[in-house]
Amino acid sequence: MSPRTPVEDMQLRAAALRGDEAAWTALVEASFDVVWATARRHVRGDRGLAEEVVQEAWMTAVKKLARFDPARGPFAAWVCGLARQHARNARRKAARAELRERPLHTELAEVVHAAAPTSSAEALARIWSALPERDQRVLRARFEEQRSIAEIAALFSASEKAIESLLARARERFRRLWIREEHR
């Protein structure tokens, strides 16, 4: 099948917006394979995630079909752009989840191992006492008590996003204090 012209895409878009299922089917069938391939490539071959990305891309295409402008490019390219956005968001979400689930004691052990001062226990005690109390509380909840981000958010009456940020800042302060301690 030869590529559709912008005029043909405009006509199919208008018909699909009026509820013409045949027009929507024509748009989808001509684009599905390239959207699938785009999703697979952008989630690095993860079939399950690619299926989610494709589904999200098509749901977005249905919701935002009126925004598709054939003068700016083919329908397939527009939906591929949606798939790329959803793939990027899925990768970011997965990275955040992985970071949230990474035990603090593992991170602290890595920092301590990398720095390896002669008296680690004493240095650790000095660093801990130099941390603000809020940092100590959030680090203790996450790494010593092994609480989830959601549990900590409830304890602190804060959003999960706020707790993730607080943990990141607390870990960074700990790391800077550790480096400073190493150069004492």
GROMACS .gro file of C-alpha atoms in nm:
model
  184
    1MET     CA    1   0.000   0.000   0.000
    2SER     CA    2   0.139   0.341  -0.090
    3PRO     CA    3   0.157   0.610   0.177
    4ARG     CA    4  -0.149   0.828   0.216
    5THR     CA    5  -0.136   1.193   0.123
    6PRO     CA    6  -0.200   1.462   0.384
    7VAL     CA    7  -0.542   1.517   0.224
    8GLU     CA    8  -0.629   1.148   0.265
    9ASP     CA    9  -0.508   1.153   0.628
   10MET     CA   10  -0.719   1.467   0.685
   11GLN     CA   11  -1.027   1.295   0.539
   12LEU     CA   12  -0.972   0.980   0.746
   13ARG     CA   13  -0.914   1.190   1.058
   14ALA     CA   14  -1.235   1.387   1.001
   15ALA     CA   15  -1.433   1.067   0.940
   16ALA     CA   16  -1.285   0.899   1.250
   17LEU     CA   17  -1.372   1.203   1.459
   18ARG     CA   18  -1.732   1.169   1.337
   19GLY     CA   19  -1.731   0.810   1.465
   20ASP     CA   20  -1.658   0.627   1.140
   21GLU     CA   21  -1.502   0.300   1.258
   22ALA     CA   22  -1.381   0.208   0.910
   23ALA     CA   23  -1.180   0.533   0.893
   24TRP     CA   24  -1.025   0.469   1.235
   25THR     CA   25  -0.947   0.109   1.135
   26ALA     CA   26  -0.777   0.231   0.816
   27LEU     CA   27  -0.560   0.472   1.018
   28VAL     CA   28  -0.465   0.203   1.272
   29GLU     CA   29  -0.402  -0.080   1.027
   30ALA     CA   30  -0.171   0.131   0.812
   31SER     CA   31   0.029   0.242   1.117
   32PHE     CA   32   0.023  -0.043   1.366
   33ASP     CA   33   0.341  -0.227   1.263
   34VAL     CA   34   0.561   0.082   1.265
   35VAL     CA   35   0.417   0.193   1.602
   36TRP     CA   36   0.487  -0.154   1.745
   37ALA     CA   37   0.844  -0.151   1.611
   38THR     CA   38   0.901   0.197   1.753
   39ALA     CA   39   0.775   0.092   2.095
   40ARG     CA   40   0.990  -0.225   2.098
   41ARG     CA   41   1.299  -0.028   2.000
   42HIS     CA   42   1.243   0.240   2.264
   43VAL     CA   43   1.186  -0.006   2.550
   44ARG     CA   44   1.493  -0.202   2.445
   45GLY     CA   45   1.306  -0.514   2.340
   46ASP     CA   46   1.098  -0.565   2.656
   47ARG     CA   47   0.788  -0.721   2.496
   48GLY     CA   48   0.557  -0.670   2.794
   49LEU     CA   49   0.655  -0.308   2.832
   50ALA     CA   50   0.625  -0.256   2.456
   51GLU     CA   51   0.268  -0.387   2.471
   52GLU     CA   52   0.186  -0.138   2.746
   53VAL     CA   53   0.350   0.146   2.553
   54VAL     CA   54   0.160   0.060   2.233
   55GLN     CA   55  -0.167   0.042   2.424
   56GLU     CA   56  -0.101   0.379   2.589
   57ALA     CA   57  -0.001   0.534   2.256
   58TRP     CA   58  -0.323   0.419   2.088
   59MET     CA   59  -0.537   0.533   2.383
   60THR     CA   60  -0.370   0.873   2.361
   61ALA     CA   61  -0.424   0.880   1.984
   62VAL     CA   62  -0.796   0.816   2.035
   63LYS     CA   63  -0.822   1.092   2.297
   64LYS     CA   64  -0.615   1.344   2.103
   65LEU     CA   65  -0.708   1.261   1.744
   66ALA     CA   66  -0.841   1.613   1.693
   67ARG     CA   67  -0.487   1.743   1.760
   68PHE     CA   68  -0.335   1.535   1.480
   69ASP     CA   69  -0.243   1.769   1.194
   70PRO     CA   70  -0.176   1.586   0.864
   71ALA     CA   71  -0.002   1.898   0.730
   72ARG     CA   72   0.275   1.841   0.987
   73GLY     CA   73   0.333   1.476   0.900
   74PRO     CA   74   0.176   1.134   0.852
   75PHE     CA   75  -0.054   0.976   1.108
   76ALA     CA   76   0.195   0.692   1.169
   77ALA     CA   77   0.470   0.941   1.256
   78TRP     CA   78   0.237   1.118   1.500
   79VAL     CA   79   0.145   0.794   1.680
   80CYS     CA   80   0.512   0.686   1.681
   81GLY     CA   81   0.588   1.014   1.859
   82LEU     CA   82   0.323   0.928   2.118
   83ALA     CA   83   0.477   0.581   2.158
   84ARG     CA   84   0.823   0.735   2.210
   85GLN     CA   85   0.683   0.965   2.479
   86HIS     CA   86   0.513   0.676   2.658
   87ALA     CA   87   0.828   0.462   2.631
   88ARG     CA   88   1.040   0.742   2.779
   89ASN     CA   89   0.790   0.785   3.064
   90ALA     CA   90   0.784   0.408   3.126
   91ARG     CA   91   1.165   0.394   3.143
   92ARG     CA   92   1.171   0.689   3.385
   93LYS     CA   93   0.905   0.528   3.603
   94ALA     CA   94   1.099   0.201   3.610
   95ALA     CA   95   1.420   0.384   3.701
   96ARG     CA   96   1.245   0.568   3.986
   97ALA     CA   97   1.097   0.242   4.114
   98GLU     CA   98   1.438   0.076   4.104
   99LEU     CA   99   1.592   0.368   4.293
  100ARG     CA  100   1.313   0.359   4.552
  101GLU     CA  101   1.366  -0.010   4.612
  102ARG     CA  102   1.744   0.006   4.640
  103PRO     CA  103   1.830  -0.044   5.007
  104LEU     CA  104   1.995   0.254   5.177
  105HIS     CA  105   2.233   0.030   5.366
  106THR     CA  106   2.363  -0.088   5.028
  107GLU     CA  107   2.422   0.270   4.918
  108LEU     CA  108   2.584   0.366   5.248
  109ALA     CA  109   2.802   0.056   5.238
  110GLU     CA  110   2.917   0.151   4.887
  111VAL     CA  111   3.007   0.501   5.004
  112VAL     CA  112   3.187   0.368   5.310
  113HIS     CA  113   3.368   0.103   5.107
  114ALA     CA  114   3.478   0.359   4.849
  115ALA     CA  115   3.609   0.598   5.111
  116ALA     CA  116   3.736   0.335   5.360
  117PRO     CA  117   3.884   0.557   5.634
  118THR     CA  118   4.082   0.384   5.905
  119SER     CA  119   3.818   0.432   6.172
  120SER     CA  120   3.491   0.383   5.985
  121ALA     CA  121   3.270   0.344   6.292
  122GLU     CA  122   3.391   0.668   6.451
  123ALA     CA  123   3.369   0.854   6.122
  124LEU     CA  124   3.020   0.722   6.063
  125ALA     CA  125   2.910   0.836   6.409
  126ARG     CA  126   3.047   1.187   6.347
  127ILE     CA  127   2.878   1.208   6.010
  128TRP     CA  128   2.548   1.080   6.145
  129SER     CA  129   2.547   1.337   6.423
  130ALA     CA  130   2.622   1.612   6.170
  131LEU     CA  131   2.316   1.526   5.960
  132PRO     CA  132   1.997   1.724   6.022
  133GLU     CA  133   1.744   1.535   6.233
  134ARG     CA  134   1.497   1.511   5.943
  135ASP     CA  135   1.765   1.345   5.727
  136GLN     CA  136   1.840   1.100   6.007
  137ARG     CA  137   1.471   1.015   6.044
  138VAL     CA  138   1.412   0.955   5.673
  139LEU     CA  139   1.735   0.756   5.629
  140ARG     CA  140   1.660   0.545   5.936
  141ALA     CA  141   1.304   0.476   5.817
  142ARG     CA  142   1.421   0.374   5.472
  143PHE     CA  143   1.735   0.178   5.544
  144GLU     CA  144   1.728   0.064   5.904
  145GLU     CA  145   1.354   0.002   5.932
  146GLN     CA  146   1.328  -0.104   5.565
  147ARG     CA  147   1.009   0.097   5.512
  148SER     CA  148   0.871   0.158   5.165
  149ILE     CA  149   0.852   0.506   5.016
  150ALA     CA  150   0.474   0.497   5.060
  151GLU     CA  151   0.507   0.410   5.430
  152ILE     CA  152   0.759   0.689   5.486
  153ALA     CA  153   0.535   0.933   5.302
  154ALA     CA  154   0.252   0.843   5.539
  155LEU     CA  155   0.481   0.882   5.843
  156PHE     CA  156   0.600   1.223   5.728
  157SER     CA  157   0.259   1.334   5.598
  158ALA     CA  158   0.421   1.403   5.263
  159SER     CA  159   0.389   1.285   4.905
  160GLU     CA  160   0.599   0.995   4.777
  161LYS     CA  161   0.769   1.238   4.538
  162ALA     CA  162   0.864   1.463   4.831
  163ILE     CA  163   1.007   1.164   5.020
  164GLU     CA  164   1.209   1.055   4.716
  165SER     CA  165   1.354   1.407   4.696
  166LEU     CA  166   1.421   1.417   5.070
  167LEU     CA  167   1.600   1.080   5.054
  168ALA     CA  168   1.809   1.193   4.758
  169ARG     CA  169   1.914   1.512   4.940
  170ALA     CA  170   1.987   1.321   5.263
  171ARG     CA  171   2.203   1.067   5.078
  172GLU     CA  172   2.387   1.348   4.902
  173ARG     CA  173   2.452   1.529   5.234
  174PHE     CA  174   2.577   1.203   5.384
  175ARG     CA  175   2.806   1.147   5.085
  176ARG     CA  176   2.951   1.500   5.106
  177LEU     CA  177   3.009   1.467   5.480
  178TRP     CA  178   3.176   1.131   5.426
  179ILE     CA  179   3.410   1.275   5.165
  180ARG     CA  180   3.491   1.566   5.395
  181GLU     CA  181   3.557   1.318   5.679
  182GLU     CA  182   3.788   1.120   5.456
  183HIS     CA  183   4.005   1.428   5.401
  184ARG     CA  184   4.032   1.513   5.773
   0.00000   0.00000   0.00000
